[in-house]
mmCIF file of C-alpha atoms and ligand atoms in Angstrom:
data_model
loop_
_atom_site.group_PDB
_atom_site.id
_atom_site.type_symbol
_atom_site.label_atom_id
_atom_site.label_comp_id
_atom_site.label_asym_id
_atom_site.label_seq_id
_atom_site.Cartn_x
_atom_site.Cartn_y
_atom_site.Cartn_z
ATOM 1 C CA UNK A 7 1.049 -19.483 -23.629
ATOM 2 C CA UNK A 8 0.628 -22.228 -21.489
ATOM 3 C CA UNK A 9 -2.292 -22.658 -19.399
ATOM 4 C CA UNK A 10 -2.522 -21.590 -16.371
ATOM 5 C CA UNK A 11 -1.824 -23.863 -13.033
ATOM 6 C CA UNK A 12 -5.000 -24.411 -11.920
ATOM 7 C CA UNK A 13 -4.002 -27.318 -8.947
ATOM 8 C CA UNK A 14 -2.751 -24.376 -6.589
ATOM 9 C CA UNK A 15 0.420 -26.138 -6.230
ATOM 10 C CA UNK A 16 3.977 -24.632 -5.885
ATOM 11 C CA UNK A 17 2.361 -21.194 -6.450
ATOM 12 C CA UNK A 18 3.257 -19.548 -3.313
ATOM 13 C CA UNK A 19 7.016 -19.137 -4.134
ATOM 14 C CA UNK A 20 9.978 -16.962 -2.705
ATOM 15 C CA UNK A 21 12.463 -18.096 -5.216
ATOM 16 C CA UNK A 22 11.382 -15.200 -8.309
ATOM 17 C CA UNK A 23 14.083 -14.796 -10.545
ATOM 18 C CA UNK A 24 14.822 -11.595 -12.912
ATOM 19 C CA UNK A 25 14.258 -13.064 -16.097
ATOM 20 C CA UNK A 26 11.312 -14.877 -15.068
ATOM 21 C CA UNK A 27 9.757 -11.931 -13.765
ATOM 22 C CA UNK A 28 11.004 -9.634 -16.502
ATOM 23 C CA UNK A 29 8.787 -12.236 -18.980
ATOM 24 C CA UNK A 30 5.765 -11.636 -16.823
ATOM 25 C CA UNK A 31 5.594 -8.033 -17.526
ATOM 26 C CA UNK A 32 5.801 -8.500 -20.875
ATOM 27 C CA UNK A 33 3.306 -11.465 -21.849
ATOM 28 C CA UNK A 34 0.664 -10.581 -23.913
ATOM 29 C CA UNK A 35 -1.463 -8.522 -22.082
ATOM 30 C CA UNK A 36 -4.547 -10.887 -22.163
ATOM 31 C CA UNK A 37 -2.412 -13.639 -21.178
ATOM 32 C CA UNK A 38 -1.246 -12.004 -18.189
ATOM 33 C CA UNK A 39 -4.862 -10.451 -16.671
ATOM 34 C CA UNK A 40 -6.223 -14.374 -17.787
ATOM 35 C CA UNK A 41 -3.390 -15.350 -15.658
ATOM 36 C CA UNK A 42 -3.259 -13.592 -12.761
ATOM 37 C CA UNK A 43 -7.732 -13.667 -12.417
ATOM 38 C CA UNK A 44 -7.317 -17.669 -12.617
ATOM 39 C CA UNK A 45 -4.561 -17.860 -9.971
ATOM 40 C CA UNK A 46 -6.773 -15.141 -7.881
ATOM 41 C CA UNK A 47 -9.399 -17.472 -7.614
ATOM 42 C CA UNK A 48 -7.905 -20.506 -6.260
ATOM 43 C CA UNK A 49 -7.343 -18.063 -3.324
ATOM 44 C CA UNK A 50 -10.176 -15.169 -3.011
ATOM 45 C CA UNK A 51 -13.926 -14.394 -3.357
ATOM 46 C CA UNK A 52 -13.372 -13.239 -7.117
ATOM 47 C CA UNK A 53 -16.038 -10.748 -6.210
ATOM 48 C CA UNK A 54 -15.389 -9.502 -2.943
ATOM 49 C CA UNK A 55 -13.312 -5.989 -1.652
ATOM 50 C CA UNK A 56 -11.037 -4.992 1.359
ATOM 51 C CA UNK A 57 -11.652 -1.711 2.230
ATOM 52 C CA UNK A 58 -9.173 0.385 4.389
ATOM 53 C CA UNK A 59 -9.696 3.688 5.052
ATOM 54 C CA UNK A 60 -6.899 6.098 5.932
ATOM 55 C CA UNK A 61 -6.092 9.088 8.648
ATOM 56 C CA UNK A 62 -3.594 11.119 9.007
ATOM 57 C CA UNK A 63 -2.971 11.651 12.471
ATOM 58 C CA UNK A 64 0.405 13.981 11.648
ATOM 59 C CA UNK A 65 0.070 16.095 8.779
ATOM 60 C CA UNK A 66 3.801 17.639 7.566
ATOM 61 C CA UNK A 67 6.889 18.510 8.524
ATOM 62 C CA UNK A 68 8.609 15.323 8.095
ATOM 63 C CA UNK A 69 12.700 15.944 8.020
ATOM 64 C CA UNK A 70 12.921 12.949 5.332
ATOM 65 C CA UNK A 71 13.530 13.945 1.615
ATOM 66 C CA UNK A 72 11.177 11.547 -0.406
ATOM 67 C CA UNK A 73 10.409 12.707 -3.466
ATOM 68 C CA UNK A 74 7.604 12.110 -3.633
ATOM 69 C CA UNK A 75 6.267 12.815 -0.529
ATOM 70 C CA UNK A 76 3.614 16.121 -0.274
ATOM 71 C CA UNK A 77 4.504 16.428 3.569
ATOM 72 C CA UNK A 78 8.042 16.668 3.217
ATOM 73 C CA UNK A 79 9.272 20.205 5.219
ATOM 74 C CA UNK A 80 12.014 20.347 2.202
ATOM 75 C CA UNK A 81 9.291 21.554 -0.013
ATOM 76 C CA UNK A 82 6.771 23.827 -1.020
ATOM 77 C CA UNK A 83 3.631 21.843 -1.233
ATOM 78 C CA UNK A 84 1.870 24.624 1.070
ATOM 79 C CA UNK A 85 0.891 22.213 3.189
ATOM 80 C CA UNK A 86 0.708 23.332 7.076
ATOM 81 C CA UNK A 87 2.263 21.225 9.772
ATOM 82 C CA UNK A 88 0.186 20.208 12.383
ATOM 83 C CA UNK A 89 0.854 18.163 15.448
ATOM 84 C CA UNK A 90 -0.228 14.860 16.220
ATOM 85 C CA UNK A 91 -4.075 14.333 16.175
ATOM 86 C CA UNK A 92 -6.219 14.409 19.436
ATOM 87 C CA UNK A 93 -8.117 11.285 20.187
ATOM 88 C CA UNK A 94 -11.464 12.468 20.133
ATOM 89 C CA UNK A 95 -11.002 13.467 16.636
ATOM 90 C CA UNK A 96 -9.171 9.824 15.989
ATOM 91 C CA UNK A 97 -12.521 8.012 17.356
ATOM 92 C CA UNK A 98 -15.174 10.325 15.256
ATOM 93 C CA UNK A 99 -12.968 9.363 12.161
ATOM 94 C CA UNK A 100 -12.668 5.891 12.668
ATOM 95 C CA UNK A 101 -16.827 5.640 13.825
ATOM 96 C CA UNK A 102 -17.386 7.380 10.493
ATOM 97 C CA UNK A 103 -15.225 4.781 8.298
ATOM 98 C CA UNK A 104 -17.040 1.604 10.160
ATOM 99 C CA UNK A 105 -20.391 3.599 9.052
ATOM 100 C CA UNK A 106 -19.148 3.488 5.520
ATOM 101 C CA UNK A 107 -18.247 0.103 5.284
ATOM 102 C CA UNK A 108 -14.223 -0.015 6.102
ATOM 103 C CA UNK A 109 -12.891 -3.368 7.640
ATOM 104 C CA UNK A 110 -9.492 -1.617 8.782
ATOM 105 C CA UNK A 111 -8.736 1.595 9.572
ATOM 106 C CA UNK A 112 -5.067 2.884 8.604
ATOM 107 C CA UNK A 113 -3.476 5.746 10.500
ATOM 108 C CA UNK A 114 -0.291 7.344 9.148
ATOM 109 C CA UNK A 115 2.072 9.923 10.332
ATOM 110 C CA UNK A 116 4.870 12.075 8.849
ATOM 111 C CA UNK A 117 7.443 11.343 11.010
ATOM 112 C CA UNK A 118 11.187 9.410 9.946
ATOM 113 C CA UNK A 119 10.483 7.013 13.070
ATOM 114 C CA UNK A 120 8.065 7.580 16.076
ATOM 115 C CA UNK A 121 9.533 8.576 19.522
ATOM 116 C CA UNK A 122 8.666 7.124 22.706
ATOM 117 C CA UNK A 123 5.962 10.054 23.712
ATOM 118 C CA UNK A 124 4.263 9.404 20.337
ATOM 119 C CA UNK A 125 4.252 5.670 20.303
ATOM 120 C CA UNK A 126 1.930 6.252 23.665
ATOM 121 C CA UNK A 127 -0.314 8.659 22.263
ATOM 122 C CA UNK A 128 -0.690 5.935 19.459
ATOM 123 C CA UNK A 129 -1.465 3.354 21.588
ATOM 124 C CA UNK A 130 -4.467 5.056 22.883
ATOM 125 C CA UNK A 131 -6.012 5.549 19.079
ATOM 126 C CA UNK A 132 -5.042 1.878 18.527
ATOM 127 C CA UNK A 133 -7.293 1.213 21.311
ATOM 128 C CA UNK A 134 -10.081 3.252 20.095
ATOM 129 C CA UNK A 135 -9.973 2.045 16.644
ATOM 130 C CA UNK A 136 -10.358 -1.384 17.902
ATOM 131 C CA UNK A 137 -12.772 -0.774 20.093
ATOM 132 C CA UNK A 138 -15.179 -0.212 16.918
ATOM 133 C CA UNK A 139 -14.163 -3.470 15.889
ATOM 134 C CA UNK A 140 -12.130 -2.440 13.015
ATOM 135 C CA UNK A 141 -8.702 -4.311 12.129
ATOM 136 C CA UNK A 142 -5.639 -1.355 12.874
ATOM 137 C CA UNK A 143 -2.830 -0.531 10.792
ATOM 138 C CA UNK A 144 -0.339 2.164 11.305
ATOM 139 C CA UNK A 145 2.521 3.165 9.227
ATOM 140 C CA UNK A 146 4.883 5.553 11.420
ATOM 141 C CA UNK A 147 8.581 5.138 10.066
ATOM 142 C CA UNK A 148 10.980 3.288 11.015
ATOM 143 C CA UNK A 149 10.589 1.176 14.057
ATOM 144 C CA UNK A 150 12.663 -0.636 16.364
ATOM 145 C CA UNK A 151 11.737 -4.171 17.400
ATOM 146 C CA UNK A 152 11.055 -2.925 20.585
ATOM 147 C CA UNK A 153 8.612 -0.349 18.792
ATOM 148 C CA UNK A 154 7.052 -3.153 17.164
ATOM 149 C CA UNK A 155 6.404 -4.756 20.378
ATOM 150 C CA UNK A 156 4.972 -2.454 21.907
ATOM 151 C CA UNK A 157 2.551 -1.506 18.626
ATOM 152 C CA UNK A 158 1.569 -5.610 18.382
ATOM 153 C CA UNK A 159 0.964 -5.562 22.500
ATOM 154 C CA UNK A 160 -1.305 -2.894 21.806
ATOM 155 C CA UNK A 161 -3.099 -4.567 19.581
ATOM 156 C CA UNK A 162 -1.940 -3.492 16.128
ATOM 157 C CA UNK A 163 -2.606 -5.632 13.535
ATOM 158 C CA UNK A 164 -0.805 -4.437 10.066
ATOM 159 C CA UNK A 165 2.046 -2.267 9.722
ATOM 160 C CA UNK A 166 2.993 -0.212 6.725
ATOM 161 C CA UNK A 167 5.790 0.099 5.740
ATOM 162 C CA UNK A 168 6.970 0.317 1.900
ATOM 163 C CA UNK A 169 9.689 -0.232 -0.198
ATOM 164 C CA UNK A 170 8.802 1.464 -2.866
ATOM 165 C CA UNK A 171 11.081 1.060 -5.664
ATOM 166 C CA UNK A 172 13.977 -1.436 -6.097
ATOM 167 C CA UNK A 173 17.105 -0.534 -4.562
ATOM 168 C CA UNK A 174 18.800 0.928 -7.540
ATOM 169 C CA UNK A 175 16.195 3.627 -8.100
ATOM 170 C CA UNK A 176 15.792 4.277 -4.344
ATOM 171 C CA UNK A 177 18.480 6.427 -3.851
ATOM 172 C CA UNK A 178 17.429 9.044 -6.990
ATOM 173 C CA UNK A 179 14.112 9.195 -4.296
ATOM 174 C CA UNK A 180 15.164 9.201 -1.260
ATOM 175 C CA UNK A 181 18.474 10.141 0.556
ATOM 176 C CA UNK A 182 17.808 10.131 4.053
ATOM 177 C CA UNK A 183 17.770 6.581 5.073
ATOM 178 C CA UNK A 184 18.289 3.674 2.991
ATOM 179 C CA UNK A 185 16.634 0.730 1.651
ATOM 180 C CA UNK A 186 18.171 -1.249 4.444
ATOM 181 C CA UNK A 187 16.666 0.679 6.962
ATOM 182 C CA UNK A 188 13.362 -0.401 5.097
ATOM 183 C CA UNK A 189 14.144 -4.152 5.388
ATOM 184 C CA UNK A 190 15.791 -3.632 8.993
ATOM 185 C CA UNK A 191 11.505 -2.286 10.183
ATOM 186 C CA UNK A 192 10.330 -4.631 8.116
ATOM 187 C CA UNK A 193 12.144 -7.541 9.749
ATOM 188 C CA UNK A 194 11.531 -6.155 12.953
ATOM 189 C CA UNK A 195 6.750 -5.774 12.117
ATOM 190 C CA UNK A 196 7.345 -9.628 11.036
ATOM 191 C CA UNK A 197 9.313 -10.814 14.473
ATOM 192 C CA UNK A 198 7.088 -8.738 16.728
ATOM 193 C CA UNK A 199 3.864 -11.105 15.118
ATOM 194 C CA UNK A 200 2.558 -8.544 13.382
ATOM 195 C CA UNK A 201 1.015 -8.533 9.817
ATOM 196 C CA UNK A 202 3.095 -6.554 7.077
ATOM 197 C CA UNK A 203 1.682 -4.321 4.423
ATOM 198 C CA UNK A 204 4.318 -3.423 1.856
ATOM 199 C CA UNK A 205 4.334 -2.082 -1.709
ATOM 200 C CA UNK A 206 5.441 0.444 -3.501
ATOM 201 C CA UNK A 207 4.847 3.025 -5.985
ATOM 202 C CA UNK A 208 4.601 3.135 -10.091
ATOM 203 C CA UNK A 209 5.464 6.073 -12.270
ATOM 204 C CA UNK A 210 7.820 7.745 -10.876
ATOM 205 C CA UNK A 211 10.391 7.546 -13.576
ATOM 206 C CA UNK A 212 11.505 4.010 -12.632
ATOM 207 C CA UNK A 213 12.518 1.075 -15.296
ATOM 208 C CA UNK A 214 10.691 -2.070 -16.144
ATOM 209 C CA UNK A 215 13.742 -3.483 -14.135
ATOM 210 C CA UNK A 216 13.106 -1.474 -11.320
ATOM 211 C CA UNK A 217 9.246 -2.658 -11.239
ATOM 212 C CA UNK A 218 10.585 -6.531 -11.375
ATOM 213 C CA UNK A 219 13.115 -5.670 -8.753
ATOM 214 C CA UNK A 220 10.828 -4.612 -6.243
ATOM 215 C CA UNK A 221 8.471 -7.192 -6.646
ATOM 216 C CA UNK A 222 11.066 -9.765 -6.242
ATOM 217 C CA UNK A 223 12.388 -7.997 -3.338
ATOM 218 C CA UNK A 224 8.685 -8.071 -1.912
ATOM 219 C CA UNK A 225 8.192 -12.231 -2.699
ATOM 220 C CA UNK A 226 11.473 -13.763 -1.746
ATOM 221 C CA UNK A 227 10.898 -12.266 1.807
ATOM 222 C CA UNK A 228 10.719 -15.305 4.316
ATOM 223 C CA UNK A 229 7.111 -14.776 4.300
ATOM 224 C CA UNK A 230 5.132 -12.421 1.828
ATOM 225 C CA UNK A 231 3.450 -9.243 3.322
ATOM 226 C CA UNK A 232 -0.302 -10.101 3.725
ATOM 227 C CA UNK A 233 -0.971 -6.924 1.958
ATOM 228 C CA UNK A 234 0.554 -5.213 -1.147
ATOM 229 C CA UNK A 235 -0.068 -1.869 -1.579
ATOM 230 C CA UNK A 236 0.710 -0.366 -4.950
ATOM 231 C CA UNK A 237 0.347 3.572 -5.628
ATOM 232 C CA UNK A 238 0.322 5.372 -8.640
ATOM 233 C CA UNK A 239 2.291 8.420 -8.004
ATOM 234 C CA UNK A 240 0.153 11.152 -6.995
ATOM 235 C CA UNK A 241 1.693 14.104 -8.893
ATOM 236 C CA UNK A 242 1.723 16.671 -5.944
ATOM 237 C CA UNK A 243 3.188 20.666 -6.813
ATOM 238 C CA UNK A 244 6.274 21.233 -5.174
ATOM 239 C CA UNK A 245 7.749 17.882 -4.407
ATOM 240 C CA UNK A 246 10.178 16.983 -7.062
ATOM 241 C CA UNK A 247 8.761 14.482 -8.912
ATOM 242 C CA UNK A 248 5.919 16.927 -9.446
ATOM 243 C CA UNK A 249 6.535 17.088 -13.246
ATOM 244 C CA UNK A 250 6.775 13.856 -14.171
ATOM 245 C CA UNK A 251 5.477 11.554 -17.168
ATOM 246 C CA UNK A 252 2.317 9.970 -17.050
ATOM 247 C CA UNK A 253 2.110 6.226 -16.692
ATOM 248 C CA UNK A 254 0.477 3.924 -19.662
ATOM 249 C CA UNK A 255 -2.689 3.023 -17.837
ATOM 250 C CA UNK A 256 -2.060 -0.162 -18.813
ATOM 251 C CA UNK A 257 1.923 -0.514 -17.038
ATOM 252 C CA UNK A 258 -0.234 -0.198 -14.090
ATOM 253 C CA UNK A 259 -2.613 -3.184 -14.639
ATOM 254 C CA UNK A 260 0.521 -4.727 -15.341
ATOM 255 C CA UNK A 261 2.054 -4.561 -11.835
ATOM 256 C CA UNK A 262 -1.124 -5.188 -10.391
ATOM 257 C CA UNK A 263 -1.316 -8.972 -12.182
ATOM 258 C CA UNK A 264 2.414 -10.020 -11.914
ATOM 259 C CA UNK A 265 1.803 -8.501 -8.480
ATOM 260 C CA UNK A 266 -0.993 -10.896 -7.939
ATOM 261 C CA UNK A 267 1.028 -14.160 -9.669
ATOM 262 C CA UNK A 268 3.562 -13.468 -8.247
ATOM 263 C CA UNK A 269 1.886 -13.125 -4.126
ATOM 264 C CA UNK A 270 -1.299 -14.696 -4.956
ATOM 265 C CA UNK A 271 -2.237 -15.328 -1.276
ATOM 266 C CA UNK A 272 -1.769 -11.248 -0.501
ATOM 267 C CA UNK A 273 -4.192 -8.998 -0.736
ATOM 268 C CA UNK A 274 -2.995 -6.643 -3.607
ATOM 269 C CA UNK A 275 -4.107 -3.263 -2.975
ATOM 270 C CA UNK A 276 -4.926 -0.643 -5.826
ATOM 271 C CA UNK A 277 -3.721 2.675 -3.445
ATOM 272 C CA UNK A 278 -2.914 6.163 -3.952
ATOM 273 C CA UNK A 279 -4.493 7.673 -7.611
ATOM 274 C CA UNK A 280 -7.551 6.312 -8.187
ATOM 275 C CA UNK A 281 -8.961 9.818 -7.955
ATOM 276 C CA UNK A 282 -7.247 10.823 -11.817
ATOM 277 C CA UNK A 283 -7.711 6.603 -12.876
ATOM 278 C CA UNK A 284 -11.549 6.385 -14.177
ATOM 279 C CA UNK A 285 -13.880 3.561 -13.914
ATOM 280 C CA UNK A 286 -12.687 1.428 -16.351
ATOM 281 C CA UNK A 287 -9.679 1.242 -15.314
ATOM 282 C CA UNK A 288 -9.963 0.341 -11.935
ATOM 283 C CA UNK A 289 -12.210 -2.651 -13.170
ATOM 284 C CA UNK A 290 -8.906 -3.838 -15.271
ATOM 285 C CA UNK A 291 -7.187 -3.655 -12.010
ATOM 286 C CA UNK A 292 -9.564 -5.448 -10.172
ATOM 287 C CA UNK A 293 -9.687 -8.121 -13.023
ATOM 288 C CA UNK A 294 -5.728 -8.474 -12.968
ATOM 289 C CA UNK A 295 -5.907 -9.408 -9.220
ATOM 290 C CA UNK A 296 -6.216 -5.950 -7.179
ATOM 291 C CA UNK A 297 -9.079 -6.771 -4.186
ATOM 292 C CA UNK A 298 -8.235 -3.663 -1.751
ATOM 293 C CA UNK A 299 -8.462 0.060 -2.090
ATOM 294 C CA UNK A 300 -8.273 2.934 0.114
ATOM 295 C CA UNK A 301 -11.792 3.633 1.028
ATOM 296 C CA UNK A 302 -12.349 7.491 2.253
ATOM 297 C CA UNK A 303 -12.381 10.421 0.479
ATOM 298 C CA UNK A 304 -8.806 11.535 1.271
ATOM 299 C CA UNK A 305 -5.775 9.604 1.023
ATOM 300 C CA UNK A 306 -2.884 11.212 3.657
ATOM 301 C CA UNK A 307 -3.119 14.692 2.135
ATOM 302 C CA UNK A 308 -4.778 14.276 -1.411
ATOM 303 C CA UNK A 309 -7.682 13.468 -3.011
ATOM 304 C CA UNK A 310 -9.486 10.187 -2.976
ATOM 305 C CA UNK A 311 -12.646 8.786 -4.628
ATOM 306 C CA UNK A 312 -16.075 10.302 -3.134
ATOM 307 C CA UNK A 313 -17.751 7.360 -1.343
ATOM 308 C CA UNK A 314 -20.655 7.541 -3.246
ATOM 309 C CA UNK A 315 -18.375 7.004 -6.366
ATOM 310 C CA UNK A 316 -16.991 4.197 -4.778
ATOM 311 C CA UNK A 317 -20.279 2.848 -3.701
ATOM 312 C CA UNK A 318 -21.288 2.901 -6.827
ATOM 313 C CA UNK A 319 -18.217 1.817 -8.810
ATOM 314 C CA UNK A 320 -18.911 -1.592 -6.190
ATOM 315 C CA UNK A 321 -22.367 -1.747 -6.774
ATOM 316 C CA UNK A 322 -21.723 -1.354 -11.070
ATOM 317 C CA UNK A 323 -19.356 -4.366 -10.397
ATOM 318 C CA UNK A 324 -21.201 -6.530 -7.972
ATOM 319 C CA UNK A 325 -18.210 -6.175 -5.420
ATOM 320 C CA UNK A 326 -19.239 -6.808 -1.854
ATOM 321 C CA UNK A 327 -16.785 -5.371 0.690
ATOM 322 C CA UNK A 328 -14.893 -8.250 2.846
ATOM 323 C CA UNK A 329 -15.725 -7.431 6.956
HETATM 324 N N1 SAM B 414 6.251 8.644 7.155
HETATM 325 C C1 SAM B 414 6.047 7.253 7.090
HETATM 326 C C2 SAM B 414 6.946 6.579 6.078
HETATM 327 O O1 SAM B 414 7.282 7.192 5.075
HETATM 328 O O2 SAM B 414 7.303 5.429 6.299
HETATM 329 C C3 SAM B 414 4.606 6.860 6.814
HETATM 330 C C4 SAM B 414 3.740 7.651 5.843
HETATM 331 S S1 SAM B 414 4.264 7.672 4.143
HETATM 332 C C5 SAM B 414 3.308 8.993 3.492
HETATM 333 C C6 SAM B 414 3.644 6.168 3.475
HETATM 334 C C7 SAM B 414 3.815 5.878 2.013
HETATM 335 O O3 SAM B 414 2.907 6.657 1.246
HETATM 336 C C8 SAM B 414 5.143 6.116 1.342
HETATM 337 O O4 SAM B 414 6.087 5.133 1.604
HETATM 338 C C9 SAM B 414 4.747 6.086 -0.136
HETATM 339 O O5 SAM B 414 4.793 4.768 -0.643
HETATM 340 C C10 SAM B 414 3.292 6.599 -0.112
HETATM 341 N N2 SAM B 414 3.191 7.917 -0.740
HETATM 342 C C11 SAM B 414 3.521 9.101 -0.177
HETATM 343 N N3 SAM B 414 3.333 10.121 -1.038
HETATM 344 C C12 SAM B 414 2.863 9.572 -2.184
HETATM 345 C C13 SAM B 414 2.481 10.109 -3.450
HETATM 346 N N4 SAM B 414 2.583 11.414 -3.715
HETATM 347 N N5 SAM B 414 2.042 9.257 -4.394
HETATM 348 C C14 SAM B 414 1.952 7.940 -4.141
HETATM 349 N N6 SAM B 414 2.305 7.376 -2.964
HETATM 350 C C15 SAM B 414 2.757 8.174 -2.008
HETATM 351 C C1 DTB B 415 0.370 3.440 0.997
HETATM 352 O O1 DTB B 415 0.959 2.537 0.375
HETATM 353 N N1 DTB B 415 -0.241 4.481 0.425
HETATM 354 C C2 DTB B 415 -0.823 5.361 1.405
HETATM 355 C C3 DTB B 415 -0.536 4.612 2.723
HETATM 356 N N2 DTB B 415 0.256 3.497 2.311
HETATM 357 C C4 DTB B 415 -0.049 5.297 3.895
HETATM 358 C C5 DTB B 415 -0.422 6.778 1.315
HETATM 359 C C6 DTB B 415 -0.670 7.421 -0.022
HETATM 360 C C7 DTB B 415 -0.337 8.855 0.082
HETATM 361 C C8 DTB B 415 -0.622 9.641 -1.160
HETATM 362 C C9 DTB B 415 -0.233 11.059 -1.051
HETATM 363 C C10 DTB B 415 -0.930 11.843 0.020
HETATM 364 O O2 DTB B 415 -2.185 11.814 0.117
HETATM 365 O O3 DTB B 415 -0.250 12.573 0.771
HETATM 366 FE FE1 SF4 B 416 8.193 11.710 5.592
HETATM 367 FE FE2 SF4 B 416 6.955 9.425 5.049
HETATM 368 FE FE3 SF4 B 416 6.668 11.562 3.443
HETATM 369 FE FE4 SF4 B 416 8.993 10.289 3.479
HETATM 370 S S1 SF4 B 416 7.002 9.446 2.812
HETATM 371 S S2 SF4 B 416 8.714 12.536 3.558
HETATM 372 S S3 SF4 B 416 9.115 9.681 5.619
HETATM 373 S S4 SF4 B 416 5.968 11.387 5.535
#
């Protein structure tokens, strides 16, 4: 293998092709963590952490179909529906995650797109999040660009809003709106001036193709998102993915460092199932180029690392957590 550009020129690219991409994923696994940690350091603090730390301010009932998706009212998951979160209970969460450490504070809700009476309601918790002085992020469906206005007048600073699998695989996933739709709100966070957080999710039956598709998709936007979430499926009973395969650990180190080659100026975030990943293979992750996580000890609906498992995991590592 050649060595690796080290001058930080021409590596910020939106011009990925297939079989370029395709060779990434399968270089010699040392080659490609070597890789993607030298090009992460021409940009980052090798040894420093995002944290984010998640809320979900509408739990269930979402009309969608993703397969995926725990809160989905066409399955069984047992989950109960709840309406949108009051604001008192909003501030106490987001105190508690500036306590712990979090520099931005994520609030999600089950909904195919927000209406008008929600988007206000929202406002108000963007406001209080901020008012702790952590960075806000909100992923709410699809949006309009008016939406989006309104969310970046408020203040919001991310939005969330994934692909999550190339187009060809999308529609064995999901069959209520389509990947356009995606691109249409994604277009729409970028023109309103707010930052874009965009990923996608690993081991849900998709090809090595559909993993290079994505992430081409993802870095031949006009501008790459600022941050890259990328979840391991969390196997949830009742949804219908619940049955499937395990992942090879190491396919997901993998995404993480062409991930990181490919974006190298995004922060690359290591998301849903950390809880079943252990120790040592969250510090391949962070190795290959991952410097985010989900800080909190529940993601949306499932299970996340205990903080003090976290703490230490950062403390065993001599990661400091970005503010
Ligand atoms: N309802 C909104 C939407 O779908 O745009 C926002 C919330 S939704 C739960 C946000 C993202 O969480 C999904 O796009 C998907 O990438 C991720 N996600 C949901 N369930 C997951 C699971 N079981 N495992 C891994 N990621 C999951
Ligand atoms: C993202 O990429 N992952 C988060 C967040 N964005 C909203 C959600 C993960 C959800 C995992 C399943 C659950 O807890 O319901
Ligand atoms: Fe609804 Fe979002 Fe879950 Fe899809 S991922 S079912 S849109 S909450």
């Amino acid at each position: 293998m050649q060595s690796p550009d080290t001058s930080g020129a021409n590596t910020i690219r939106h011009d990925w092709s297939e079989d370029e991409v395709t060779a990434l994923f399968q270089t010699p696994f040392n080659d490609l963590v070597f890789r993607a940690q030298s090009l992460y350091r021409q940009f980052f603090d090798p040894n420093a952490i995002q944290l984010s730390t998640l809320l979900n301010i509408k739990t269930g009932g979402c009309p969608e179909d993703c397969a995926y998706c725990p809160q989905s009212a066409r399955y069984a998951t047992g989950l109960n529906a709840e309406p949108l979160m009051d604001i008192a209970e909003v501030k106490s969460a987001a105190v508690q995650a500036r306590e712990k450490g979090a520099s931005r504070f994520c609030m999600g809700a089950a909904w195919r797109s927000p209406k008008d009476r929600d988007l206000d309601q929202v406002i108000e918790m963007i406001r209080v999040v901020k008012d702790q002085g952590l960075e806000a992020c909100a992923t709410l469906g699809m949006l309009t660009r008016e939406q989006a206005d309104k969310l970046k007048s408020a203040g919001l600073d991310f939005y969330n809003h994934n692909l999550d699998t190339s187009e060809a695989f999308y529609e064995t996933i999901i069959s209520t709106r389509t990947y356009q739709d995606r691109l249409d709100t994604l277009e729409a966070v970028r023109e309103a001036g707010m930052k874009v957080c965009c990923g996608g999710i690993v081991g849900m039956g998709e090809g090595l193709a559909d993993r290079v598709q994505m992430l081409i998709t993802l870095a031949n936007l006009p501008s790459h998102p600022e941050s890259v979430p990328i979840n391991l499926l969390v196997r949830v009973e009742g949804t219908p993915l619940e049955d499937q395969a395990d992942l090879d650990p190491f396919d997901m180190v993998r995404m993480i460092a062409v991930a990181r080659i490919m974006m190298p100026a995004s922060y690359v975030r290591l998301s849903a199932g950390r809880n079943e990943m252990t120790d040592e293979l969250q510090a391949l992750c962070f190795l290959a180029g991952a410097n985010s996580v989900f800080y909190g000890e529940k993601l949306l609906t499932t299970g996340n690392p205990e903080f003090a498992r976290d703490q230490s995991l950062f403390r065993r590592l001599g990661l400091k957590a970005t503010h």
